[in-house]
Amino acid sequence: MDPTILKSMIEGVHLSVYAAIKPGAIHRLRLDKRIEYYVSNTIAAINHIIDAIEYGEKIRRGDLAATSLGLGRLLSKGLREAYRWLPNNVYPSFIVPQIIYSLAISHSDIDSIIKDHGKLVRSLDLFISTTSWKEIKYFIDALKGVHREDMYEHLSSAGISHIAGIGEGVSFRDVFRVLGSKWYAFISLDTRESKTYEYVKKLLDYYRKFRDANNAIIALYLEMIMPRLPSWAKPYVEEAFKEGLMASRVGSKKLFELDLKLRKHGVSFNEYVGLLGIITGLAVYEGLRA
């Protein structure tokens, strides 16, 4: 098993969650238990990320058929293990993309997310195009089992129920697309809709520009949330970029002031952190370092 994939996923969530200052989202300068929970979810799922890597290798070698994988069962085990570690604090938007990307990277056997992007997409498509209702049901039932009724009910409202037979013809891609409308990390799994590849490239561009992972992650985060920021908040971002973000006192101050004002107005962008986590993990695999 290639440990690089596992290390990249762990480092990706670590760097993205603790990156500061991310206005409107959790970061290391804010007292928020979710910081620990996000990282601990990944730690709890380590064995299942390893399983995904090993499955990818077996399928690539021809020792296991892709149809025999049991993706729903694999995801279910990861979620339920996280629940055993962190009852009532399970975050599928971290665990699920990490497991599936680990599977796809291992299966595609790529050295570079950027240069071998086409191979990675083909591997992702192989797995998320699965329409086995039995496997999809494993995953949906697990959401309810780990008390993520919000996700379970969101799927039900879109017509994707746990009741066997209702979902005939539904694929994991469809399930993730529905979840991605509220929990953005799931969109990273949809090769037809996501901007994952572009985000990884941009993060690495920012890394080369700032020569600092923390600043690069903040820059990408700000780019992600910019379209959803209130008009009054955008000048803060523009000024912070102009001053080099956290590389200067002025830039840091602007980010801090914006963070305070967004929280005062009840504006939260925490759901972008899961997406940022998987993007950062892929960038780490490509070569980004703290």
Tab-separated table of C-alpha atoms in Angstrom:
chain	number	residue	atom	x	y	z
A	1	MET	CA	0.000	0.000	0.000
A	2	ASP	CA	1.237	3.479	-0.899
A	3	PRO	CA	1.212	5.503	2.356
A	4	THR	CA	1.465	8.781	0.399
A	5	ILE	CA	-2.262	8.779	-0.314
A	6	LEU	CA	-3.185	8.314	3.355
A	7	LYS	CA	-0.677	10.935	4.511
A	8	SER	CA	-2.026	13.395	1.935
A	9	MET	CA	-5.619	13.002	3.148
A	10	ILE	CA	-4.654	13.485	6.799
A	11	GLU	CA	-2.402	16.452	6.065
A	12	GLY	CA	-5.019	17.983	3.787
A	13	VAL	CA	-7.690	18.125	6.465
A	14	HIS	CA	-5.154	19.259	9.072
A	15	LEU	CA	-3.851	22.180	6.991
A	16	SER	CA	-7.255	23.319	5.756
A	17	VAL	CA	-9.068	23.173	9.095
A	18	TYR	CA	-6.372	24.980	11.044
A	19	ALA	CA	-5.525	27.563	8.365
A	20	ALA	CA	-6.051	31.058	9.789
A	21	ILE	CA	-7.674	33.457	9.317
A	22	LYS	CA	-10.590	32.116	7.217
A	23	PRO	CA	-13.289	34.782	7.652
A	24	GLY	CA	-16.665	33.236	8.409
A	25	ALA	CA	-15.333	29.714	8.953
A	26	ILE	CA	-13.549	27.802	11.680
A	27	HIS	CA	-9.799	28.334	12.041
A	28	ARG	CA	-7.133	27.820	14.672
A	29	LEU	CA	-7.551	31.272	16.240
A	30	ARG	CA	-11.202	30.548	17.084
A	31	LEU	CA	-12.344	28.423	20.016
A	32	ASP	CA	-14.571	25.896	18.319
A	33	LYS	CA	-14.777	22.169	19.107
A	34	ARG	CA	-15.583	21.427	15.493
A	35	ILE	CA	-11.917	21.989	14.656
A	36	GLU	CA	-11.069	18.877	16.667
A	37	TYR	CA	-14.078	16.960	15.375
A	38	TYR	CA	-13.244	17.578	11.714
A	39	VAL	CA	-9.697	16.277	12.101
A	40	SER	CA	-10.762	13.436	14.397
A	41	ASN	CA	-13.289	12.213	11.813
A	42	THR	CA	-10.430	11.604	9.406
A	43	ILE	CA	-8.353	9.901	12.091
A	44	ALA	CA	-11.292	7.657	12.994
A	45	ALA	CA	-11.685	6.608	9.354
A	46	ILE	CA	-7.997	5.836	8.743
A	47	ASN	CA	-8.465	2.059	8.541
A	48	HIS	CA	-11.173	2.506	5.934
A	49	ILE	CA	-9.061	4.933	3.900
A	50	ILE	CA	-6.386	2.215	3.944
A	51	ASP	CA	-9.004	-0.326	2.842
A	52	ALA	CA	-9.954	1.968	-0.043
A	53	ILE	CA	-6.314	2.243	-1.137
A	54	GLU	CA	-5.890	-1.534	-1.029
A	55	TYR	CA	-9.150	-2.105	-2.921
A	56	GLY	CA	-7.992	0.316	-5.604
A	57	GLU	CA	-4.757	-1.627	-6.009
A	58	LYS	CA	-6.593	-4.962	-6.228
A	59	ILE	CA	-9.040	-3.695	-8.845
A	60	ARG	CA	-6.193	-2.205	-10.898
A	61	ARG	CA	-4.300	-5.522	-10.813
A	62	GLY	CA	-7.419	-7.468	-11.732
A	63	ASP	CA	-7.563	-9.314	-8.404
A	64	LEU	CA	-10.985	-7.812	-7.640
A	65	ALA	CA	-13.832	-6.744	-9.904
A	66	ALA	CA	-15.007	-3.156	-9.483
A	67	THR	CA	-18.572	-4.477	-9.238
A	68	SER	CA	-17.539	-6.595	-6.236
A	69	LEU	CA	-16.102	-3.646	-4.289
A	70	GLY	CA	-19.130	-2.796	-2.164
A	71	LEU	CA	-18.658	0.987	-2.105
A	72	GLY	CA	-21.720	1.557	0.068
A	73	ARG	CA	-20.507	-0.899	2.664
A	74	LEU	CA	-17.053	0.684	2.680
A	75	LEU	CA	-18.486	4.172	3.209
A	76	SER	CA	-20.898	2.866	5.829
A	77	LYS	CA	-18.069	1.290	7.818
A	78	GLY	CA	-16.096	4.538	7.746
A	79	LEU	CA	-19.065	6.581	8.974
A	80	ARG	CA	-19.994	4.107	11.704
A	81	GLU	CA	-16.410	3.923	12.935
A	82	ALA	CA	-16.347	7.729	13.177
A	83	TYR	CA	-19.552	7.530	15.203
A	84	ARG	CA	-17.946	5.099	17.640
A	85	TRP	CA	-15.158	7.612	18.174
A	86	LEU	CA	-17.272	10.760	18.055
A	87	PRO	CA	-20.947	10.107	18.850
A	88	ASN	CA	-23.167	12.817	17.352
A	89	ASN	CA	-20.212	14.543	15.699
A	90	VAL	CA	-19.816	12.668	12.429
A	91	TYR	CA	-18.986	14.729	9.338
A	92	PRO	CA	-19.521	12.655	6.167
A	93	SER	CA	-18.448	15.607	4.020
A	94	PHE	CA	-14.900	14.928	5.218
A	95	ILE	CA	-14.865	11.134	5.385
A	96	VAL	CA	-16.679	10.235	2.156
A	97	PRO	CA	-14.548	12.271	-0.316
A	98	GLN	CA	-11.363	11.092	1.408
A	99	ILE	CA	-12.307	7.435	1.049
A	100	ILE	CA	-13.449	7.751	-2.566
A	101	TYR	CA	-10.493	9.832	-3.736
A	102	SER	CA	-8.112	7.420	-1.995
A	103	LEU	CA	-9.791	4.591	-3.883
A	104	ALA	CA	-9.614	6.439	-7.213
A	105	ILE	CA	-5.995	7.603	-6.854
A	106	SER	CA	-4.914	4.083	-5.937
A	107	HIS	CA	-6.869	2.555	-8.809
A	108	SER	CA	-5.578	5.042	-11.381
A	109	ASP	CA	-2.010	4.675	-10.065
A	110	ILE	CA	-1.186	8.274	-10.917
A	111	ASP	CA	1.876	10.262	-9.892
A	112	SER	CA	0.305	13.675	-10.482
A	113	ILE	CA	-3.213	15.009	-9.932
A	114	ILE	CA	-2.532	17.662	-12.572
A	115	LYS	CA	-0.716	15.747	-15.313
A	116	ASP	CA	-2.776	12.564	-14.929
A	117	HIS	CA	-6.118	14.225	-14.303
A	118	GLY	CA	-7.850	12.296	-17.082
A	119	LYS	CA	-6.906	8.941	-15.556
A	120	LEU	CA	-8.151	10.052	-12.144
A	121	VAL	CA	-11.483	11.174	-13.596
A	122	ARG	CA	-11.956	7.820	-15.318
A	123	SER	CA	-11.348	6.014	-12.032
A	124	LEU	CA	-13.753	8.289	-10.152
A	125	ASP	CA	-16.393	7.731	-12.822
A	126	LEU	CA	-15.963	3.976	-12.520
A	127	PHE	CA	-16.897	4.068	-8.846
A	128	ILE	CA	-19.464	6.866	-8.549
A	129	SER	CA	-21.422	5.637	-11.560
A	130	THR	CA	-22.395	2.554	-9.556
A	131	THR	CA	-26.173	2.088	-9.579
A	132	SER	CA	-26.376	-0.838	-7.155
A	133	TRP	CA	-29.305	0.175	-4.971
A	134	LYS	CA	-28.156	-2.286	-2.323
A	135	GLU	CA	-24.865	-0.399	-1.959
A	136	ILE	CA	-26.493	3.035	-2.088
A	137	LYS	CA	-28.907	1.892	0.604
A	138	TYR	CA	-25.981	0.885	2.840
A	139	PHE	CA	-24.696	4.443	2.599
A	140	ILE	CA	-28.054	6.158	3.103
A	141	ASP	CA	-28.907	3.931	6.072
A	142	ALA	CA	-25.512	4.756	7.579
A	143	LEU	CA	-26.282	8.487	7.440
A	144	LYS	CA	-29.340	7.855	9.567
A	145	GLY	CA	-27.430	5.457	11.798
A	146	VAL	CA	-24.797	8.065	12.691
A	147	HIS	CA	-27.519	10.641	13.389
A	148	ARG	CA	-27.041	12.715	10.266
A	149	GLU	CA	-30.795	12.913	9.828
A	150	ASP	CA	-30.299	16.269	8.115
A	151	MET	CA	-28.491	14.584	5.222
A	152	TYR	CA	-30.867	11.630	5.240
A	153	GLU	CA	-33.916	13.896	5.071
A	154	HIS	CA	-32.324	16.073	2.388
A	155	LEU	CA	-31.932	13.006	0.187
A	156	SER	CA	-35.482	11.889	0.934
A	157	SER	CA	-36.845	15.306	-0.017
A	158	ALA	CA	-35.118	14.898	-3.383
A	159	GLY	CA	-36.794	11.538	-3.937
A	160	ILE	CA	-33.866	9.348	-2.915
A	161	SER	CA	-35.256	7.143	-0.169
A	162	HIS	CA	-33.723	4.307	1.831
A	163	ILE	CA	-36.653	2.064	0.893
A	164	ALA	CA	-35.407	-0.667	-1.444
A	165	GLY	CA	-36.615	-0.321	-5.009
A	166	ILE	CA	-37.364	3.398	-5.026
A	167	GLY	CA	-33.887	4.276	-6.184
A	168	GLU	CA	-33.633	1.989	-9.205
A	169	GLY	CA	-31.389	3.727	-11.730
A	170	VAL	CA	-29.967	6.101	-9.130
A	171	SER	CA	-26.176	6.238	-8.961
A	172	PHE	CA	-23.771	7.398	-6.288
A	173	ARG	CA	-23.149	10.394	-8.555
A	174	ASP	CA	-26.833	11.353	-8.162
A	175	VAL	CA	-26.675	10.915	-4.401
A	176	PHE	CA	-23.547	13.042	-4.082
A	177	ARG	CA	-24.965	15.726	-6.368
A	178	VAL	CA	-28.013	16.094	-4.120
A	179	LEU	CA	-25.891	16.211	-0.973
A	180	GLY	CA	-23.525	18.669	-2.655
A	181	SER	CA	-26.272	21.268	-2.909
A	182	LYS	CA	-25.867	21.823	0.861
A	183	TRP	CA	-22.587	20.127	1.785
A	184	TYR	CA	-20.197	21.341	-0.862
A	185	ALA	CA	-17.458	18.735	-0.379
A	186	PHE	CA	-19.676	16.151	-2.085
A	187	ILE	CA	-19.602	18.147	-5.312
A	188	SER	CA	-15.870	17.409	-5.530
A	189	LEU	CA	-16.862	13.811	-6.338
A	190	ASP	CA	-19.002	14.696	-9.340
A	191	THR	CA	-16.628	14.817	-12.285
A	192	ARG	CA	-19.289	16.486	-14.457
A	193	GLU	CA	-20.087	19.342	-12.097
A	194	SER	CA	-17.093	19.967	-9.856
A	195	LYS	CA	-14.246	22.430	-10.183
A	196	THR	CA	-11.932	20.175	-8.206
A	197	TYR	CA	-9.197	20.078	-10.832
A	198	GLU	CA	-9.239	23.867	-11.251
A	199	TYR	CA	-9.202	24.381	-7.485
A	200	VAL	CA	-6.172	22.121	-7.047
A	201	LYS	CA	-4.329	24.049	-9.763
A	202	LYS	CA	-5.259	27.388	-8.197
A	203	LEU	CA	-4.169	26.262	-4.743
A	204	LEU	CA	-0.794	25.205	-6.098
A	205	ASP	CA	-0.505	28.526	-7.982
A	206	TYR	CA	-1.175	30.394	-4.741
A	207	TYR	CA	1.376	28.175	-3.011
A	208	ARG	CA	4.022	29.141	-5.530
A	209	LYS	CA	3.043	32.801	-5.201
A	210	PHE	CA	3.047	33.026	-1.401
A	211	ARG	CA	5.523	30.212	-0.676
A	212	ASP	CA	3.344	29.384	2.298
A	213	ALA	CA	0.623	26.731	2.571
A	214	ASN	CA	-1.443	28.646	5.132
A	215	ASN	CA	-1.663	31.749	2.959
A	216	ALA	CA	-2.358	29.682	-0.160
A	217	ILE	CA	-5.270	27.883	1.519
A	218	ILE	CA	-6.735	31.152	2.782
A	219	ALA	CA	-6.447	32.646	-0.708
A	220	LEU	CA	-8.322	29.726	-2.274
A	221	TYR	CA	-10.945	29.807	0.472
A	222	LEU	CA	-11.562	33.505	-0.129
A	223	GLU	CA	-11.884	32.881	-3.859
A	224	MET	CA	-14.442	30.145	-3.154
A	225	ILE	CA	-16.653	32.269	-0.912
A	226	MET	CA	-16.280	35.557	-2.811
A	227	PRO	CA	-19.479	35.112	-4.889
A	228	ARG	CA	-21.502	34.583	-1.687
A	229	LEU	CA	-20.048	37.437	0.339
A	230	PRO	CA	-22.249	40.449	1.135
A	231	SER	CA	-21.283	43.469	-0.965
A	232	TRP	CA	-19.965	45.287	2.104
A	233	ALA	CA	-17.507	42.440	2.803
A	234	LYS	CA	-15.791	42.283	-0.585
A	235	PRO	CA	-13.576	45.374	-0.098
A	236	TYR	CA	-12.082	43.687	2.984
A	237	VAL	CA	-11.051	40.709	0.850
A	238	GLU	CA	-9.651	42.898	-1.908
A	239	GLU	CA	-7.596	44.905	0.586
A	240	ALA	CA	-6.373	41.766	2.347
A	241	PHE	CA	-5.165	40.314	-0.961
A	242	LYS	CA	-3.472	43.584	-1.829
A	243	GLU	CA	-1.574	43.458	1.471
A	244	GLY	CA	-0.518	39.828	1.132
A	245	LEU	CA	-3.147	38.268	3.425
A	246	MET	CA	-1.496	36.794	6.535
A	247	ALA	CA	1.969	37.738	5.278
A	248	SER	CA	1.482	41.281	6.591
A	249	ARG	CA	-0.015	42.902	9.689
A	250	VAL	CA	-2.381	44.976	7.561
A	251	GLY	CA	-3.607	41.951	5.630
A	252	SER	CA	-4.048	39.923	8.815
A	253	LYS	CA	-5.980	42.785	10.408
A	254	LYS	CA	-8.369	43.004	7.460
A	255	LEU	CA	-9.060	39.282	7.626
A	256	PHE	CA	-9.620	39.466	11.385
A	257	GLU	CA	-11.995	42.431	11.056
A	258	LEU	CA	-13.963	40.669	8.332
A	259	ASP	CA	-14.157	37.508	10.418
A	260	LEU	CA	-15.610	39.473	13.336
A	261	LYS	CA	-18.190	41.252	11.173
A	262	LEU	CA	-19.331	38.107	9.382
A	263	ARG	CA	-19.870	36.348	12.700
A	264	LYS	CA	-21.711	39.379	14.053
A	265	HIS	CA	-24.058	39.210	11.063
A	266	GLY	CA	-24.510	35.442	11.454
A	267	VAL	CA	-22.780	34.649	8.160
A	268	SER	CA	-21.092	31.229	8.108
A	269	PHE	CA	-19.097	29.485	5.422
A	270	ASN	CA	-18.176	26.392	7.431
A	271	GLU	CA	-19.546	24.074	4.750
A	272	TYR	CA	-16.692	25.149	2.492
A	273	VAL	CA	-14.133	23.683	4.899
A	274	GLY	CA	-14.876	20.094	3.882
A	275	LEU	CA	-14.400	21.010	0.224
A	276	LEU	CA	-11.229	22.877	1.108
A	277	GLY	CA	-10.013	19.793	2.981
A	278	ILE	CA	-10.236	17.413	0.018
A	279	ILE	CA	-8.771	20.021	-2.369
A	280	THR	CA	-5.841	20.526	0.003
A	281	GLY	CA	-5.349	16.763	0.353
A	282	LEU	CA	-5.087	16.428	-3.420
A	283	ALA	CA	-2.680	19.373	-3.538
A	284	VAL	CA	-0.542	17.754	-0.832
A	285	TYR	CA	-0.389	14.611	-2.984
A	286	GLU	CA	0.792	16.881	-5.807
A	287	GLY	CA	3.530	18.399	-3.663
A	288	LEU	CA	2.123	21.171	-1.437
A	289	ARG	CA	3.841	21.234	1.941
A	290	ALA	CA	3.246	23.165	5.152
